[in-house]
Coordinates of C-alpha atoms in Angstrom, one line a residue:
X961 CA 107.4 -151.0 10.9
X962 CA 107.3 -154.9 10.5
X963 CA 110.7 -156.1 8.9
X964 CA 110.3 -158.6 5.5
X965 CA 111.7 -161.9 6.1
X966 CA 112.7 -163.0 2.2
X967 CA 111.3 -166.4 2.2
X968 CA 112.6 -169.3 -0.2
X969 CA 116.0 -167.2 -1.2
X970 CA 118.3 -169.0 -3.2
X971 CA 121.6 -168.3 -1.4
X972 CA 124.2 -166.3 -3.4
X973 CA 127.9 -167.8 -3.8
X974 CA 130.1 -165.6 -3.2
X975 CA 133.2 -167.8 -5.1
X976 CA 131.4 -166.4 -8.3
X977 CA 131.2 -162.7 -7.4
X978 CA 135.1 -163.6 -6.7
X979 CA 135.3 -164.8 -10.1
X980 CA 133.1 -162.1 -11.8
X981 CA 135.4 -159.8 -9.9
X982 CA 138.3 -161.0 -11.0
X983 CA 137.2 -161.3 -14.7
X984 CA 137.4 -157.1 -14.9
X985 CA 139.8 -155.5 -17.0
X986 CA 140.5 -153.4 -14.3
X987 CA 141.6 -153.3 -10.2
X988 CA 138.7 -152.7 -7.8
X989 CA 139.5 -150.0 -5.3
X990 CA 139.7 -151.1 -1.3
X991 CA 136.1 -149.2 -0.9
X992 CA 134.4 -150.6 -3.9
X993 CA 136.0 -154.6 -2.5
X994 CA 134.1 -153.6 1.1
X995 CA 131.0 -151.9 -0.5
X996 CA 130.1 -154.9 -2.5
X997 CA 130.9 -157.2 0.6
X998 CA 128.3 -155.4 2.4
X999 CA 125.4 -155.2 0.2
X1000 CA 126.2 -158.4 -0.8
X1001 CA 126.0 -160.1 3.1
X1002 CA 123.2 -157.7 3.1
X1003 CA 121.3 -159.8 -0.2
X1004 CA 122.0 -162.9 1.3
X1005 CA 120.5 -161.8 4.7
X1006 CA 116.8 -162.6 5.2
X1007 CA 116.0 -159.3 5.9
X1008 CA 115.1 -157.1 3.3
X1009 CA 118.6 -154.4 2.1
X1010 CA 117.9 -151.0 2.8
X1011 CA 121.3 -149.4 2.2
X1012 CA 123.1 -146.8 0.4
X1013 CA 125.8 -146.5 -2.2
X1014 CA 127.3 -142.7 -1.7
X1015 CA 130.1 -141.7 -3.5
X1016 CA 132.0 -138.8 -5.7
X1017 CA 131.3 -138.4 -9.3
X1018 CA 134.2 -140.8 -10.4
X1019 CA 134.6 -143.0 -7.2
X1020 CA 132.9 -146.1 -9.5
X1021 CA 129.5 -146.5 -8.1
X1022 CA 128.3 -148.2 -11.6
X1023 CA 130.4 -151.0 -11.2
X1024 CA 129.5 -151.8 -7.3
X1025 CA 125.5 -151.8 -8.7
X1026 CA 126.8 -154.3 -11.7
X1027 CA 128.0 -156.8 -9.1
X1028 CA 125.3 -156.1 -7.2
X1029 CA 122.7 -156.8 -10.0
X1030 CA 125.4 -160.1 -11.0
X1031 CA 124.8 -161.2 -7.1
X1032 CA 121.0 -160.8 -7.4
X1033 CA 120.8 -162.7 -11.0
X1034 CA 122.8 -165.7 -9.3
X1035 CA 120.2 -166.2 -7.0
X1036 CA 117.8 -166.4 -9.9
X1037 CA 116.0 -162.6 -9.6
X1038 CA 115.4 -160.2 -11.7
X1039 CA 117.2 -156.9 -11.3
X1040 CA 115.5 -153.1 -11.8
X1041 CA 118.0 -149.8 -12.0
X1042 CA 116.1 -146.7 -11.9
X1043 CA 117.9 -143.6 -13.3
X1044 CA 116.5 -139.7 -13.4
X1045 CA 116.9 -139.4 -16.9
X1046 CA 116.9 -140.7 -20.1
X1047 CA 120.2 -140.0 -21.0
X1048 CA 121.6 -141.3 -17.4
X1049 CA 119.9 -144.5 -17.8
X1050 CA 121.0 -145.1 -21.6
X1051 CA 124.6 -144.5 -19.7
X1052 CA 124.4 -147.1 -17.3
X1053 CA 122.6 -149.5 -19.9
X1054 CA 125.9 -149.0 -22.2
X1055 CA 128.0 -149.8 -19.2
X1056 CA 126.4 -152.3 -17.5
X1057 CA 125.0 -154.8 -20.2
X1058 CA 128.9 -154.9 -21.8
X1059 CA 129.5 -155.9 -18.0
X1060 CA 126.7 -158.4 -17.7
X1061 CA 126.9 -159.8 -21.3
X1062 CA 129.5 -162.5 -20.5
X1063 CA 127.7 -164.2 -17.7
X1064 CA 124.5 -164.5 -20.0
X1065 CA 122.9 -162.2 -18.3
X1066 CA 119.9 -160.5 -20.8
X1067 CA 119.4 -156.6 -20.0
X1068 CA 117.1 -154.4 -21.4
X1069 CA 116.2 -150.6 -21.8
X1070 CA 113.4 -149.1 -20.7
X1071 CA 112.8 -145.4 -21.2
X1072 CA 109.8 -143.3 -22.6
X1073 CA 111.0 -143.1 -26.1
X1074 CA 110.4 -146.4 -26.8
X1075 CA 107.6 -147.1 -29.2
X1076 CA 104.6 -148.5 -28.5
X1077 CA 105.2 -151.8 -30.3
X1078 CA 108.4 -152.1 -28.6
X1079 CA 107.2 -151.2 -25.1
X1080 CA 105.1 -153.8 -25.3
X1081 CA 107.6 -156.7 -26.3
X1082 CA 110.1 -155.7 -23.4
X1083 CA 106.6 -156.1 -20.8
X1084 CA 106.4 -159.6 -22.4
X1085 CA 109.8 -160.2 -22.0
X1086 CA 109.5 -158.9 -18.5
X1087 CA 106.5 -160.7 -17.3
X1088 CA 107.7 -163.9 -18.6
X1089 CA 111.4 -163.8 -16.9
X1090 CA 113.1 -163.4 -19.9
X1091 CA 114.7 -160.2 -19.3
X1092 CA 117.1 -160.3 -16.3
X1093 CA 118.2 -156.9 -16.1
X1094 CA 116.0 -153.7 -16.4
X1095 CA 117.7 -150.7 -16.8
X1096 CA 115.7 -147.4 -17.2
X1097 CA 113.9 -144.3 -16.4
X1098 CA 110.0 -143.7 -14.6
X1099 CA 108.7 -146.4 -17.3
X1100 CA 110.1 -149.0 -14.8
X1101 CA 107.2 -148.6 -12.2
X1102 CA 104.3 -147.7 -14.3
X1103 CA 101.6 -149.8 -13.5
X1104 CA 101.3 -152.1 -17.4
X1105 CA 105.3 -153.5 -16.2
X1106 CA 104.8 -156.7 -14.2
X1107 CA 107.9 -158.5 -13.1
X1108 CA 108.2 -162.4 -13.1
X1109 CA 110.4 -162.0 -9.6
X1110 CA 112.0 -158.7 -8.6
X1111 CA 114.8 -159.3 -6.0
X1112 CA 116.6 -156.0 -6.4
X1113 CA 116.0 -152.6 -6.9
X1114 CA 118.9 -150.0 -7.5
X1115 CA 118.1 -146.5 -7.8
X1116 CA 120.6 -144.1 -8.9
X1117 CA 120.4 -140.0 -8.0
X1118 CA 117.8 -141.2 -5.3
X1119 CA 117.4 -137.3 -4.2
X1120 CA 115.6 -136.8 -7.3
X1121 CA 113.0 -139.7 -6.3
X1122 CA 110.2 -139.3 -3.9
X1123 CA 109.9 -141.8 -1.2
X1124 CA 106.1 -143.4 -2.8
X1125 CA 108.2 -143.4 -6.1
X1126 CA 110.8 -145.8 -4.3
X1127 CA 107.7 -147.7 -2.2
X1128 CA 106.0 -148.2 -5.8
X1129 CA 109.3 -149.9 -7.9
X1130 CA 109.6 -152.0 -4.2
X1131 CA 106.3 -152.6 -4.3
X1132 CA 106.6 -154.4 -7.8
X1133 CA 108.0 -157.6 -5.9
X1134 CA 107.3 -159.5 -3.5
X1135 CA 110.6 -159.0 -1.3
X1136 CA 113.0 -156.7 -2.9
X1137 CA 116.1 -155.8 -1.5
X1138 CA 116.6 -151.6 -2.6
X1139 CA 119.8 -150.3 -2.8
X1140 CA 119.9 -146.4 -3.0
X1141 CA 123.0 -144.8 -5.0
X1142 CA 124.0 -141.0 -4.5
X1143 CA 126.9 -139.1 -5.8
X1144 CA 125.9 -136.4 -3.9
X1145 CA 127.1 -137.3 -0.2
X1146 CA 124.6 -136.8 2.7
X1147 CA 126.1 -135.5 5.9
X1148 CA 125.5 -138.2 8.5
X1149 CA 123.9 -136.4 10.9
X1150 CA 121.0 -135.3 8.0
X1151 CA 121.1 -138.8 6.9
X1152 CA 119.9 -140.5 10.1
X1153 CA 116.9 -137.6 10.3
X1154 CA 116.2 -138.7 6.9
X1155 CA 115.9 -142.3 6.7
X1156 CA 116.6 -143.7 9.9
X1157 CA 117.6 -147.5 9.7
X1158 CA 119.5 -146.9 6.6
X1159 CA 122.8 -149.1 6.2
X1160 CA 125.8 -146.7 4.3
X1161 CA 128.9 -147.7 2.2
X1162 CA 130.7 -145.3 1.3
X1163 CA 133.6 -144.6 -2.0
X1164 CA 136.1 -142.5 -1.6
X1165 CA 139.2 -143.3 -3.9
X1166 CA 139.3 -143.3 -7.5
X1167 CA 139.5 -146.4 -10.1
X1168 CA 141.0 -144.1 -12.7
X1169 CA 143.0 -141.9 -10.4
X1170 CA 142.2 -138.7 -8.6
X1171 CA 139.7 -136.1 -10.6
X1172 CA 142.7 -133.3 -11.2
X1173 CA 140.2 -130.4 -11.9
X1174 CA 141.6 -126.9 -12.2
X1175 CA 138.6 -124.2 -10.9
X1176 CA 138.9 -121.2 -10.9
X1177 CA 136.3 -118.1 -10.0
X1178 CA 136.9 -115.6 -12.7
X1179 CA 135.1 -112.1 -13.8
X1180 CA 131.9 -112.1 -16.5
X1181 CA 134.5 -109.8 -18.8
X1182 CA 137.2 -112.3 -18.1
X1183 CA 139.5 -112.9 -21.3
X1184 CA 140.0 -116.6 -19.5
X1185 CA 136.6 -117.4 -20.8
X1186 CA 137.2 -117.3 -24.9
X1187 CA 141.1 -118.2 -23.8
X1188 CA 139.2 -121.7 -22.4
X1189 CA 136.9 -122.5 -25.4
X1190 CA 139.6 -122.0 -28.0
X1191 CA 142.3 -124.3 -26.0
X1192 CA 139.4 -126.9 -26.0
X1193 CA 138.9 -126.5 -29.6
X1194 CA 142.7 -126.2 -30.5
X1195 CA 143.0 -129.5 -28.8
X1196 CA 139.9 -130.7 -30.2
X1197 CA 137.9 -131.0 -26.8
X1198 CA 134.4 -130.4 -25.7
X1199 CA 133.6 -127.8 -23.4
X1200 CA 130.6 -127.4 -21.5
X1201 CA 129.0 -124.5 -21.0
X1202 CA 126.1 -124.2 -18.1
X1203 CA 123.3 -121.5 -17.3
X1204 CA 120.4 -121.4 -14.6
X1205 CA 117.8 -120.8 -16.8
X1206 CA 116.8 -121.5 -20.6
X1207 CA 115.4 -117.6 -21.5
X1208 CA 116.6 -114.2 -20.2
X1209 CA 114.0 -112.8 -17.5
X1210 CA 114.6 -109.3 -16.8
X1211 CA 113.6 -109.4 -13.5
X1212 CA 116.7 -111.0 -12.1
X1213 CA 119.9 -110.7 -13.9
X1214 CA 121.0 -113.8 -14.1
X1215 CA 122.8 -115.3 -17.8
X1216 CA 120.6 -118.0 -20.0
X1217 CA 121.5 -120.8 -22.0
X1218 CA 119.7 -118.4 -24.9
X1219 CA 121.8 -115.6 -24.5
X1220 CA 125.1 -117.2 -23.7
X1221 CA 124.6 -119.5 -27.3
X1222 CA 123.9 -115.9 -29.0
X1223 CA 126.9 -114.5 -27.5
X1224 CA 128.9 -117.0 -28.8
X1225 CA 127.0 -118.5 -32.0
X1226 CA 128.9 -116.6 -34.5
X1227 CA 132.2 -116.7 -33.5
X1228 CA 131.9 -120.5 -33.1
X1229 CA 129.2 -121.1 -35.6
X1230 CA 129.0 -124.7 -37.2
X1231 CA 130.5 -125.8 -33.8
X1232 CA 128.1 -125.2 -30.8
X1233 CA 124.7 -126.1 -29.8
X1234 CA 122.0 -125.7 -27.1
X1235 CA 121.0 -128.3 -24.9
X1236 CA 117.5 -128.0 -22.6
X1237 CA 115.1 -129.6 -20.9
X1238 CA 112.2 -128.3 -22.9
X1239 CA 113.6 -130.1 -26.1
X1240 CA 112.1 -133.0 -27.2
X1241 CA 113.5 -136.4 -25.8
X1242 CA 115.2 -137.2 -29.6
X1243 CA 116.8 -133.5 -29.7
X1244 CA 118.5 -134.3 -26.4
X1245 CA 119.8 -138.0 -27.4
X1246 CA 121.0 -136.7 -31.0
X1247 CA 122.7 -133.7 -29.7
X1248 CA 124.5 -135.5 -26.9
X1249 CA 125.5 -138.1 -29.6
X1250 CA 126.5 -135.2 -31.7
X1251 CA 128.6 -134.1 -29.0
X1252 CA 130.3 -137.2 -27.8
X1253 CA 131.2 -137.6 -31.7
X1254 CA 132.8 -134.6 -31.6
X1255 CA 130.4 -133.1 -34.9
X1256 CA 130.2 -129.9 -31.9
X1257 CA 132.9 -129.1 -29.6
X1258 CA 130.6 -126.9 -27.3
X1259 CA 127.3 -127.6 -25.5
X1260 CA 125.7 -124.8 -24.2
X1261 CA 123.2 -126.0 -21.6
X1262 CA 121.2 -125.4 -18.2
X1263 CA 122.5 -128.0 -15.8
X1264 CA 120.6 -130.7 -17.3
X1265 CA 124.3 -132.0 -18.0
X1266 CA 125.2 -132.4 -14.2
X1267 CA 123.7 -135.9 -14.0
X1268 CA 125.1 -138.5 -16.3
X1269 CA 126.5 -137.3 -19.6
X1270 CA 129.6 -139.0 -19.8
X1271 CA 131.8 -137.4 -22.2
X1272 CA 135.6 -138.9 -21.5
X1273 CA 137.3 -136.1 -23.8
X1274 CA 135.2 -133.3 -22.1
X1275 CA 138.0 -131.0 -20.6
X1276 CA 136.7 -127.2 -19.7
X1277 CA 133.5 -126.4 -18.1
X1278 CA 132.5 -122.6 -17.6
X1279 CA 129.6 -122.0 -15.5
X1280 CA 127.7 -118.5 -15.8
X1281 CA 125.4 -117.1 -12.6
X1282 CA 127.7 -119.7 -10.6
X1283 CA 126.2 -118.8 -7.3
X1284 CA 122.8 -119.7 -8.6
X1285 CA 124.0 -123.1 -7.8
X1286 CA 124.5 -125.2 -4.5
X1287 CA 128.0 -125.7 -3.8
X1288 CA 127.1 -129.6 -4.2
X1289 CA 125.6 -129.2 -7.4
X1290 CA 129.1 -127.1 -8.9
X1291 CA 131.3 -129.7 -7.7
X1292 CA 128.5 -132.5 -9.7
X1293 CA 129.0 -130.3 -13.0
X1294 CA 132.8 -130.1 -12.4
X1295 CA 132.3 -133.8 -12.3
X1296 CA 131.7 -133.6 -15.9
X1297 CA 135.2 -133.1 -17.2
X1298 CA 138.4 -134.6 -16.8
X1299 CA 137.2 -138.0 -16.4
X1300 CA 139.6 -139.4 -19.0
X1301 CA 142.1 -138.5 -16.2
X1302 CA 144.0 -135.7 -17.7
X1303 CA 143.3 -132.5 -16.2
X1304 CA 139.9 -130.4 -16.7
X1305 CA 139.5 -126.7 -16.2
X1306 CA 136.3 -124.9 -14.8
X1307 CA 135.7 -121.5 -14.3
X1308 CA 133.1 -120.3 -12.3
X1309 CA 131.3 -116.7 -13.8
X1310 CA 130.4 -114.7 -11.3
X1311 CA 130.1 -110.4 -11.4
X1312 CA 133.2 -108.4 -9.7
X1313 CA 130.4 -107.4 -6.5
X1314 CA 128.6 -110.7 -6.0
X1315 CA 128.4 -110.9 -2.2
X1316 CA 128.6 -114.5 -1.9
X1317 CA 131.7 -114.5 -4.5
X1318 CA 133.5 -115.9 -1.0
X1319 CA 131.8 -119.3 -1.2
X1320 CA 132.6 -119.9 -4.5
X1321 CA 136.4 -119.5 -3.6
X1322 CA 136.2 -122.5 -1.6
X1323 CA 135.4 -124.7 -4.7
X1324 CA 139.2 -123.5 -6.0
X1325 CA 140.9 -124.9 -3.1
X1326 CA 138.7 -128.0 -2.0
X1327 CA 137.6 -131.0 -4.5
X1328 CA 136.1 -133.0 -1.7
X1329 CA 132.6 -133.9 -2.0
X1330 CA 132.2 -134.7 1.4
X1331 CA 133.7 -131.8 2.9
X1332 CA 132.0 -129.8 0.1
X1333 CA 128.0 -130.8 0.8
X1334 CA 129.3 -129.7 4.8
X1335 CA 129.9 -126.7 3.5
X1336 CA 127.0 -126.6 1.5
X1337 CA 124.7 -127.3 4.7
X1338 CA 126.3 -124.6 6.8
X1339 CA 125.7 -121.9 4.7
X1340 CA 122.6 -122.6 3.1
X1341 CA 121.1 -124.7 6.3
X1342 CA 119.8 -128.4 5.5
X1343 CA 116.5 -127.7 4.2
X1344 CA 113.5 -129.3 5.0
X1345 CA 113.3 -132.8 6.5

């Protein structure tokens, strides 16, 4: 493959990334200081960036792709971050442009429920350079969005993105630098049959301490359960509750999101909702609103919630049918509480004579995400290249 040479870059000084750096409320971490040194050297290369950003839920990855989009925005490009989903990208938006803000930087939303009318004054903006920072979902690389000069394009989740969906957002610029960001880690074997010439940095500690997540594999009968949802509520804390599947099938007995919310609906009434895919884009935004703001204490959902809902009081997470779910992925949903760095609880609902109840074990004793999507590739092979 020929390698793009950026032509007529402005360089990037690095005595203001120092500065933006330094500016933060908060201490970087040793891995996020080297991380953003690399991609950095890497913008002001002329070679085009092909690297990735892989990290555990909690390791800051968010604040890395800030600096990065700062670094590309000195230079005088715009910046794109492309997240799965709506909620995920209004998350990063929140973050980032409260980041941004200070430096002048203008960033902007982009998402599908967006009207018309206003869809069509952010392409303006777009077009005519007035909008520095895109943050959003697919809308980003539909055909009508025309960017005045992309430099940089940051995709977030990239495992839930084809490879033409990455060609098309780097495909929207003349010479874009694409930096891919995964909370799920790649073994590095599996990652050079993937992609080959692909650059890694890597996060491993924790801005806001170490994740302290209790997890425990417990019975479908299990008094733990209730014993979990009450604490939360006594303490006035959400609690997440996740299923495989929306509606009960009888074909294979696993739980739904359905039939867990009637299990629980009148006992808890007035304080739990559902939470699906097949909602309407509103629903979802209201009811995660609703349950940020603590109007319901428990969200019962299919695992919709494992990317991006950032709920800092969230503290118990039960999981029904757990081993319908890759080891990886249960480690991502435990990801969900505890972030205010107290300690979370999550117990994994499994029957008494589940055969695979072993694997699950391992999630009790090991909160390594690394070591984790191993584990994950040994026992349920890498899948298909």
């Amino acid at each position: 493959s020929k390698i793009k040479i950026k032509t007529n870059i402005k360089d990037i000084d690095t005595k203001e990334i120092n500065n933006f750096i330094r500016g933060l409320e908060y201490k970087l971490t040793k891995d996020q200081i080297l991380a953003i040194k690399e991609i950095i050297l890497d913008m002001k290369k002329e070679t085009l960036m092909y690297r990735l950003l892989q990290g555990d839920v909690g390791t800051g990855k968010t604040l890395v792709a800030a600096v990065s989009l700062y670094g590309n925005f000195i230079r005088g490009n715009q910046g794109v971050l492309l997240a799965p989903t709506d909620s995920l990208a209004r998350q990063h938006y929140s973050s980032i442009s409260s980041l941004l803000s200070r430096y002048n930087v203008k960033t902007a939303l982009l998402v599908g429920t967006l009207t018309n009318k206003e869809k069509r004054e952010l392409q303006a903006q777009i077009r005519d350079g007035e909008i520095d920072v895109i943050i959003g979902t697919h809308a980003v690389f539909s055909k009508d969005i025309i960017y005045s000069n992309l430099g940089l394009a940051i995709i977030d989740e990239q495992h839930r993105f084809g490879v033409n969906q990455r060609n098309l957002l780097q495909s929207k610029g003349d010479k874009v630098d694409l930096l891919l960001m995964s909370a799920t880690p790649i073994p590095r074997t599996l990652s050079l049959s993937i992609y080959g010439d692909l650059d890694v940095s890597t996060l491993t500690s924790f801005p806001m301490g170490e994740r302290k997540v209790k997890t425990l594999v417990v019975n479908e009968d299990s008094s733990r359960i209730e014993g979990l949802i009450d604490y939360c509520i006594k303490e006035d804390k959400q609690v997440f509750i996740v299923c495989p599947k929306i509606e009960t099938s009888y074909r294979n007995n696993t739980y739904s999101v359905n039939e867990i919310y009637d299990l629980f609906k009148d006992k808890y009434q007035g304080k739990i909702d559902v939470l699906h895919g097949k909602l309407k884009e509103e629903e979802k935004i209201n009811l995660i609103q609703n349950f940020k703001e603590k109007r319901i204490l428990i969200l019962v959902s299919t695992s919709i919630v494992e990317l991006g809902i950032d709920i800092k009081d969230a503290t118990g997470i039960i999981v029904y049918s757990a081993n319908s779910f890759g080891l990886a992925s249960l480690h991502q949903l435990r990801g969900r509480v505890g972030r205010s760095g107290k300690e979370g609880y999550c117990l994994l609902v499994t029957n008494e004579d589940d055969p695979n109840r072993e694997r699950l074990n391992f999630l009790e004793t090991c909160s390594d995400g690394f070591e984790i999507s191993e584990m994950d590739m040994k026992l349920r092979g890498p899948g298909d290249f």
